[in-house]
XYZ file of C-alpha atoms in Angstrom:
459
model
C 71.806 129.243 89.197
C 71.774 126.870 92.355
C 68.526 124.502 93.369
C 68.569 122.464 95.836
C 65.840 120.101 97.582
C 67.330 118.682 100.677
C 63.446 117.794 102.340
C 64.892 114.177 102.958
C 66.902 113.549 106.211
C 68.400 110.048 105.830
C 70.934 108.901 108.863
C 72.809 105.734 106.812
C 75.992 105.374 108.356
C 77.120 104.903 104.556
C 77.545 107.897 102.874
C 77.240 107.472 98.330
C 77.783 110.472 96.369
C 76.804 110.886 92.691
C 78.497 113.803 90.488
C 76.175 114.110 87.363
C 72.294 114.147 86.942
C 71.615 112.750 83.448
C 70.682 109.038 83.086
C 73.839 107.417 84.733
C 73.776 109.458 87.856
C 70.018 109.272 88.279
C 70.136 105.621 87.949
C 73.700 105.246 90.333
C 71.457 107.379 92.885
C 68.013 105.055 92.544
C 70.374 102.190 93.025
C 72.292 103.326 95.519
C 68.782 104.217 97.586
C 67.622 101.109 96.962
C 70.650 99.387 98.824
C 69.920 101.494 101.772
C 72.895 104.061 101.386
C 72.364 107.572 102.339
C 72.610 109.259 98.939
C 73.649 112.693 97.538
C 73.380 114.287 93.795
C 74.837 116.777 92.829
C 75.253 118.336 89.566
C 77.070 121.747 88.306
C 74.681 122.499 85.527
C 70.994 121.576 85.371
C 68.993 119.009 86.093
C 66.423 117.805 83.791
C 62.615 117.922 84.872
C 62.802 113.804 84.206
C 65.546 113.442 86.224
C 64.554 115.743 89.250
C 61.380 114.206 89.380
C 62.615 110.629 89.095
C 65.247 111.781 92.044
C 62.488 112.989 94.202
C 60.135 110.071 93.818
C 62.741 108.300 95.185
C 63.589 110.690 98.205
C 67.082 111.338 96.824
C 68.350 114.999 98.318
C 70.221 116.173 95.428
C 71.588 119.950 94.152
C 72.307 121.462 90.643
C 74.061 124.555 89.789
C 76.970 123.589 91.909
C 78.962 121.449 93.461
C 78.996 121.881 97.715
C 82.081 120.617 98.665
C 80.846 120.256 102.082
C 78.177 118.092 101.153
C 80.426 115.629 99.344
C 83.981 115.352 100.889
C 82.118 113.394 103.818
C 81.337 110.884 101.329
C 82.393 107.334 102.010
C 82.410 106.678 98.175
C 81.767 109.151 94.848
C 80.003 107.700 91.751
C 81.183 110.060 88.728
C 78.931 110.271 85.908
C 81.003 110.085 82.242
C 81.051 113.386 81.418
C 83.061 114.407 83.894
C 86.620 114.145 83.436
C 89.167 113.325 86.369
C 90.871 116.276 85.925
C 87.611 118.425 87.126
C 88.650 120.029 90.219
C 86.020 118.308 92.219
C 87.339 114.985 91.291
C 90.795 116.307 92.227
C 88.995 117.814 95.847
C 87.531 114.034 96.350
C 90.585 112.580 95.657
C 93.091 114.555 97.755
C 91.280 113.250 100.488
C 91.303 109.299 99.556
C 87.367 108.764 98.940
C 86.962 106.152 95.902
C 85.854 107.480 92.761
C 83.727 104.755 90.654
C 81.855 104.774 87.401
C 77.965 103.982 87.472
C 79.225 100.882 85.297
C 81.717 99.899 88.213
C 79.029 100.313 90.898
C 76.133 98.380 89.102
C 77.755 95.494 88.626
C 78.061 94.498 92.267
C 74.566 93.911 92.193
C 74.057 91.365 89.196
C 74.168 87.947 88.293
C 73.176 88.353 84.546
C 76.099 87.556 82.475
C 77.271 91.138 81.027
C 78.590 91.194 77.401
C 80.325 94.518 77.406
C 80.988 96.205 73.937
C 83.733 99.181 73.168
C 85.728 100.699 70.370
C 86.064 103.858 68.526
C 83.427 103.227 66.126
C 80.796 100.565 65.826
C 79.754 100.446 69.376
C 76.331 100.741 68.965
C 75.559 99.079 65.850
C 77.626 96.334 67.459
C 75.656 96.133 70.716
C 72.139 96.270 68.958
C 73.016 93.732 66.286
C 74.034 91.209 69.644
C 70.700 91.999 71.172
C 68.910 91.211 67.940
C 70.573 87.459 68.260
C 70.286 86.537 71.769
C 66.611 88.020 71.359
C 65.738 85.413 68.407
C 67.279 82.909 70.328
C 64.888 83.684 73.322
C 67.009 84.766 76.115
C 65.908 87.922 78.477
C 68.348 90.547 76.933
C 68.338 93.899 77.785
C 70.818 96.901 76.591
C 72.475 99.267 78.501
C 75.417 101.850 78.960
C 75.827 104.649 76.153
C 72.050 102.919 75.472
C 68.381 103.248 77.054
C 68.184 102.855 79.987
C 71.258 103.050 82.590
C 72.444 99.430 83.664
C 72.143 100.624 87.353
C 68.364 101.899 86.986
C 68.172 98.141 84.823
C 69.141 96.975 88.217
C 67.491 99.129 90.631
C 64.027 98.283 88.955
C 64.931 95.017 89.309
C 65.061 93.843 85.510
C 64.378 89.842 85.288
C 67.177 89.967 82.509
C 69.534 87.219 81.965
C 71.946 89.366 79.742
C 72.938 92.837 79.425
C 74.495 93.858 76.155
C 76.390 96.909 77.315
C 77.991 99.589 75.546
C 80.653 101.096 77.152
C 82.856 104.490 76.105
C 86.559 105.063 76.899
C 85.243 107.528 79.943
C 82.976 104.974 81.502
C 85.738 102.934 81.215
C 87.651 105.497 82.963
C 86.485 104.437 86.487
C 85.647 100.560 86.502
C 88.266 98.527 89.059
C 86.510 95.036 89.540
C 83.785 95.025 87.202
C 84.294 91.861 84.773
C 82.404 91.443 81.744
C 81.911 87.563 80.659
C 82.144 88.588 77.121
C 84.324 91.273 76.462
C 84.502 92.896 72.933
C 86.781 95.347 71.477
C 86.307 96.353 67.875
C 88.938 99.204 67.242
C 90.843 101.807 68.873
C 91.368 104.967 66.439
C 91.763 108.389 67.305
C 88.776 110.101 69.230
C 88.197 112.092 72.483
C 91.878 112.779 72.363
C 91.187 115.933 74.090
C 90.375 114.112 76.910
C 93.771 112.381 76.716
C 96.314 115.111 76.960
C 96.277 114.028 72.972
C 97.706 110.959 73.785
C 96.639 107.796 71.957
C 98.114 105.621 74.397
C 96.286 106.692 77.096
C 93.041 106.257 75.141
C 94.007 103.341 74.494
C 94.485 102.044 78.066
C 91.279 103.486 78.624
C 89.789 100.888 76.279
C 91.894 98.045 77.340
C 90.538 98.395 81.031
C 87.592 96.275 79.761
C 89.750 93.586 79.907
C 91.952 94.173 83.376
C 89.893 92.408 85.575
C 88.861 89.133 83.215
C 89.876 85.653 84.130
C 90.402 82.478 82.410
C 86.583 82.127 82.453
C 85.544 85.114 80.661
C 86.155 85.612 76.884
C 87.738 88.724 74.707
C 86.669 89.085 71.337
C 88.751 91.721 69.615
C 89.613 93.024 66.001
C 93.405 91.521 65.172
C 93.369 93.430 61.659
C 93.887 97.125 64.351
C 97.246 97.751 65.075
C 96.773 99.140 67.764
C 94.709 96.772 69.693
C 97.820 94.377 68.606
C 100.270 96.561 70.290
C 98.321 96.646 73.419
C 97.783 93.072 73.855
C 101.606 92.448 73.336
C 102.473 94.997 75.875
C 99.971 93.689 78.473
C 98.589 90.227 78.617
C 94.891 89.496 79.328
C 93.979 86.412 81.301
C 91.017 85.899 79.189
C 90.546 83.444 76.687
C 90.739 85.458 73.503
C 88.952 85.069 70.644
C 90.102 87.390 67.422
C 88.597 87.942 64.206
C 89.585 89.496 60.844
C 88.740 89.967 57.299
C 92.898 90.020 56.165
C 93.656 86.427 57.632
C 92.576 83.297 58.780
C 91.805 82.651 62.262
C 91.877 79.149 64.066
C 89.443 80.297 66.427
C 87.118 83.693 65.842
C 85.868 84.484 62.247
C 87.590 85.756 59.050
C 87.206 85.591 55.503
C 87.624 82.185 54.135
C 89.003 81.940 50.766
C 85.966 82.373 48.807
C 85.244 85.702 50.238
C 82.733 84.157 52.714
C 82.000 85.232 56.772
C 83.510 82.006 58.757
C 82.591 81.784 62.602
C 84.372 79.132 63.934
C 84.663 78.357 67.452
C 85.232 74.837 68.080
C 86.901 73.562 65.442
C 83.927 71.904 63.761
C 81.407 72.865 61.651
C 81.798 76.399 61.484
C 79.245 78.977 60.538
C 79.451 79.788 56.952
C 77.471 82.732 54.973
C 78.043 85.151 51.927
C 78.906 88.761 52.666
C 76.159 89.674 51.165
C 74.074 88.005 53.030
C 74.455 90.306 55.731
C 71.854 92.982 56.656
C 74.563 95.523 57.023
C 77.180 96.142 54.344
C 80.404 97.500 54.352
C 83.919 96.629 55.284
C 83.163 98.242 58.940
C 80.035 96.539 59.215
C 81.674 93.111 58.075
C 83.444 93.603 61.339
C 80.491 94.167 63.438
C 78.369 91.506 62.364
C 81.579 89.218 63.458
C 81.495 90.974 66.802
C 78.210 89.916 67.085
C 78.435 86.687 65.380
C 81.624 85.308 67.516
C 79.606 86.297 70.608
C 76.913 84.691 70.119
C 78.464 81.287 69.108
C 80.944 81.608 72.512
C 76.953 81.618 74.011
C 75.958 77.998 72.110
C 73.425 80.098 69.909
C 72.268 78.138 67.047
C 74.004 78.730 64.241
C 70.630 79.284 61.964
C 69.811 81.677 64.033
C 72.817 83.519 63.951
C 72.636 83.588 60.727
C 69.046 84.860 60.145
C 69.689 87.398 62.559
C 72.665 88.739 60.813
C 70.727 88.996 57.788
C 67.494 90.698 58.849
C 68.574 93.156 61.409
C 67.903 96.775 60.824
C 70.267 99.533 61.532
C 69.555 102.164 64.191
C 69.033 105.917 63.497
C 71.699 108.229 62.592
C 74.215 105.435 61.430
C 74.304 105.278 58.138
C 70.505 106.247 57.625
C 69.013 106.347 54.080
C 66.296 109.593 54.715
C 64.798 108.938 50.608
C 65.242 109.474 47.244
C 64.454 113.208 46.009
C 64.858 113.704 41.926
C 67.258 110.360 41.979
C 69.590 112.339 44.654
C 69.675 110.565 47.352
C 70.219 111.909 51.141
C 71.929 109.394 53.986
C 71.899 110.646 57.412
C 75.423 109.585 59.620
C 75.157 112.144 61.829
C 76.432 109.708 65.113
C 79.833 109.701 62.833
C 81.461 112.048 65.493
C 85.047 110.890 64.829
C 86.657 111.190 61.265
C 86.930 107.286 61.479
C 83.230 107.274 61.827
C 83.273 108.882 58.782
C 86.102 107.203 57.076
C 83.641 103.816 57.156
C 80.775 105.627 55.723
C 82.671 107.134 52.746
C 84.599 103.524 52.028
C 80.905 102.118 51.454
C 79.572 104.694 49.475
C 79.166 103.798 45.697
C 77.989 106.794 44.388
C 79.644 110.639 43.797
C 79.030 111.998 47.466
C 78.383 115.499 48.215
C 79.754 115.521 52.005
C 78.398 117.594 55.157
C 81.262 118.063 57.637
C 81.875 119.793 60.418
C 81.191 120.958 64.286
C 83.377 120.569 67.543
C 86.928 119.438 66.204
C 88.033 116.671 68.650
C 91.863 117.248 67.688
C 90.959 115.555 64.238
C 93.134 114.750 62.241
C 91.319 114.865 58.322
C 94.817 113.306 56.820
C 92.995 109.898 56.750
C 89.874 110.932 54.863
C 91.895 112.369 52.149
C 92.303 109.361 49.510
C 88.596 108.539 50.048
C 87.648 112.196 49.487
C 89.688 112.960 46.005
C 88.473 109.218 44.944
C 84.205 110.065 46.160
C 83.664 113.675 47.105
C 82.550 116.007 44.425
C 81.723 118.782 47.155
C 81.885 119.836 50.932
C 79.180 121.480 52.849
C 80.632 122.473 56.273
C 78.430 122.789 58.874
C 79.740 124.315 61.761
C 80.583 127.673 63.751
C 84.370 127.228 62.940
C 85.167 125.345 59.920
C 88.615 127.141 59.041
C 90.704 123.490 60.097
C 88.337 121.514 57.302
C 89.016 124.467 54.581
C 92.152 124.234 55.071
C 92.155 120.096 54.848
C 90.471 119.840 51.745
C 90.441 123.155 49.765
C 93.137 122.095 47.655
C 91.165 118.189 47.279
C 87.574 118.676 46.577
C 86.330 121.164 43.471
C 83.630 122.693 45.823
C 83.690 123.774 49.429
C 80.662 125.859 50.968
C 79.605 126.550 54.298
C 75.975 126.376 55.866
C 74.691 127.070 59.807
C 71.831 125.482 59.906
C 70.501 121.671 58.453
C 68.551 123.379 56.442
C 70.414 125.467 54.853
C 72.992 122.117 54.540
C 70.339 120.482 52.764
C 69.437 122.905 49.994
C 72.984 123.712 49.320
C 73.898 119.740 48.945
C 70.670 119.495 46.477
C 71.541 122.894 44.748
C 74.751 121.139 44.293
C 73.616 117.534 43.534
C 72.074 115.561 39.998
C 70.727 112.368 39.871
C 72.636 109.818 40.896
C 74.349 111.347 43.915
C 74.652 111.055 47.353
C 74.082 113.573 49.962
C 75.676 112.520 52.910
C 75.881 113.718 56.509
C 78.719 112.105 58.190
C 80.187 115.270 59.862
C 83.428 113.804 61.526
C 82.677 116.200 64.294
C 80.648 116.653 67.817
C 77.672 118.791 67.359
C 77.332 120.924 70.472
C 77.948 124.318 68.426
C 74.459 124.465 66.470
C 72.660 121.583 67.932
C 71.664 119.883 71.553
C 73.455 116.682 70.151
C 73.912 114.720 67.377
C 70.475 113.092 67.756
C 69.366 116.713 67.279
C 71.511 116.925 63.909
C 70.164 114.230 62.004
C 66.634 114.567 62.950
C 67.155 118.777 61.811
C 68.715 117.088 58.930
C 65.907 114.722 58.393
C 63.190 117.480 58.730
C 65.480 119.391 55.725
C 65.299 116.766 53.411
C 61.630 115.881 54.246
C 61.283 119.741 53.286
C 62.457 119.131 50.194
């Protein structure tokens, strides 16, 4: 199918192109308008109704259902949306003939003066981001999220958002494409396998991916990372980062960061002085993963001169977003956890180490190269069964069918749920931490855990 509303005539000497119409694009092209570029969008698959109507309210010519070559090779400079990889033969077309190829992230930032605290890692991003937020937002600062959240940072911009901070998530493929972007805060919580298929397989060229949040940092600007992840430790001794850093760990003691003192208690301690001291279990999120992320957060916002009351109330009364780690209820003392945004088998590594109770596991959709080696400890030790759910699930069979008593497979949430409570007694868990993408049975994995949601609600 090809669209395509070209009603605008705009004669800007400067040409911007955007490949990809979902939120990042849409906003890249509003900002880009704004600025007084002449702007095209185009977009191989379809354009959602919000999108296309946002786009023409703007006067934005844009196309979908293809990509017209002739339209964008006389562009003076591409904006590529996430999704699409460099290796798309578009990309490859723009590049053989020298036009710059940015990320929305990379082209945003020109036109800010909010400080940006940029968040990335395998896992935690989000929880991470939301939990910082939470903080500066008790402390009274104009915060506002973006990246992988809400609303783009460039339609933040473009609308002209009166925010002093952006808290912004950033993936490995947004990532990708930033060259002079500089976060003040940059955080980096782990790199473990994911996406590799993006990555020829290679982990270190996911990794560089991630360390690009650093490249263009000065003395000025700050990067909190996690020193307890090898591999983060590799890449900082192979290439230096001119920013101050600022590590943290629950293994050892840090002179400047947080850690575990010696009583098993969260230390934030950033200028040698009275440094923030609270009980694990104080904090709102538990878990060894989310001990981590609430030091993210908490090192972050004591670099910012946040009180350190309010620090800690925030930490303690924050509320964890949908799909991580979600308790759904309690049906005949079984109860059902929804972790559907566990996409990676890391993901899903962190949600098994904090369960306390005999899991019956849902697993499965869109292998990312997995490898299920890592999960296998946690599943003899927790698992009593395996639903997969998935059009392919021959690779988990095959991990655990000689580790688990029970594995059955299910194509729909539903018929995930009432297997995992046919399966279940009081006192177990049902959880949905599926290690896997979702795009075989469902629009995303928003669209998995609220299916799954609606199963157990069904009940």
């Amino acid at each position: 199918m090809q669209k395509t509303n070209t009603s605008v005539n705009n004669n800007h000497l400067h040409k911007v192109v955007i490949l990809g119409g979902g939120e990042s694009g849409t906003g890249a092209a509003v900002l880009a308008k704004s600025k007084g570029f002449d702007v095209f969008l185009s977009d191989k698959g379809v354009i959602a109704n919000q999108f296309k109507k946002t786009l023409s309210n703007h006067n934005i010519k844009w196309e979908e259902g293809t990509h017209s070559l002739s339209s964008i090779l006389d562009a003076n400079e591409v904006i590529k949306s996430p999704g699409i990889p460099n290796t798309s033969s578009v990309v490859r077309e723009i590049k053989g003939k020298g036009i710059q190829v940015i990320s929305e992230i990379e082209f945003a930032g020109r036109y800010t003066n909010a400080k940006k605290i940029c968040i990335t890692g395998s896992n935690g991003k989000t929880t991470t981001t939301l939990l910082t937020e939470h903080i500066l937002k008790s402390a009274g600062y104009k915060v506002s999220v973006a990246g992988n959240i809400g609303k783009s940072l460039a339609m933040q911009i473009a609308m002209q958002s009166d925010s002093e901070y952006y808290v912004i998530e950033l993936s490995s493929f947004q990532l990708e494409d930033i060259y002079h972007f500089t976060p003040d805060i940059a955080v980096l919580l782990n790199i473990t396998p994911d996406h590799l298929d993006r990555y020829d397989n290679s982990m270190l060229k996911y990794a560089a991916a991630k360390m690009r949040i650093t490249q263009s940092q000065t003395r000025e600007h700050s990067f909190i990372y996690c020193m307890d992840d090898n591999v983060i430790k590799e890449e900082l001794s192979k290439k230096k980062t001119r920013a101050q850093l600022v590590p943290f760990s629950i293994k050892q003691k840090t002179t400047k960061g947080a850690y575990l003192n010696e009583n098993n208690q969260l230390t934030i301690n950033i200028n040698n002085n009275n440094p923030l001291i609270m009980t694990i279990q104080e904090l709102a999120l538990q878990g060894k993963h989310n001990v981590y992320n609430s030091m993210a957060a908490g090192v972050t916002a004591s670099i910012l001169g946040i009180r350190k009351d309010i620090i800690r109330e925030s930490l303690s009364d924050f509320h964890n977003i949908e799909h991580r780690l979600e308790v759904i209820g309690n049906v005949h003392g079984i109860e059902f956890i929804n972790d559907s945004k566990a996409t990676n088998v890391n993901s899903t590594w962190y949600a098994l180490e904090s369960m306390e109770k005999p899991v019956i596991l849902i697993l499965g959709g869109i292998d990312k190269g997995n490898d299920y080696s890592i999960l296998n400890d946690l599943i003899k030790d927790k698992v009593k069964a395996i639903i997969c759910l998935g059009s392919d699930n021959k690779k988990i069979i095959k991990a655990f069918g000689k580790i688990t008593n029970e594995i059955v497979e299910a194509s729909s949430a539903k018929e995930a749920v009432d297997q995992s409570y046919k399966l279940g007694k009081k006192g177990d868990a049902v959880l949905l931490s599926p290690a896997c993408a979702s795009f075989d049975l469902f629009e995303d994995f928003e669209d998995r855990g609220n299916q799954f949601k609606e199963a157990v609600r069904g009940l």
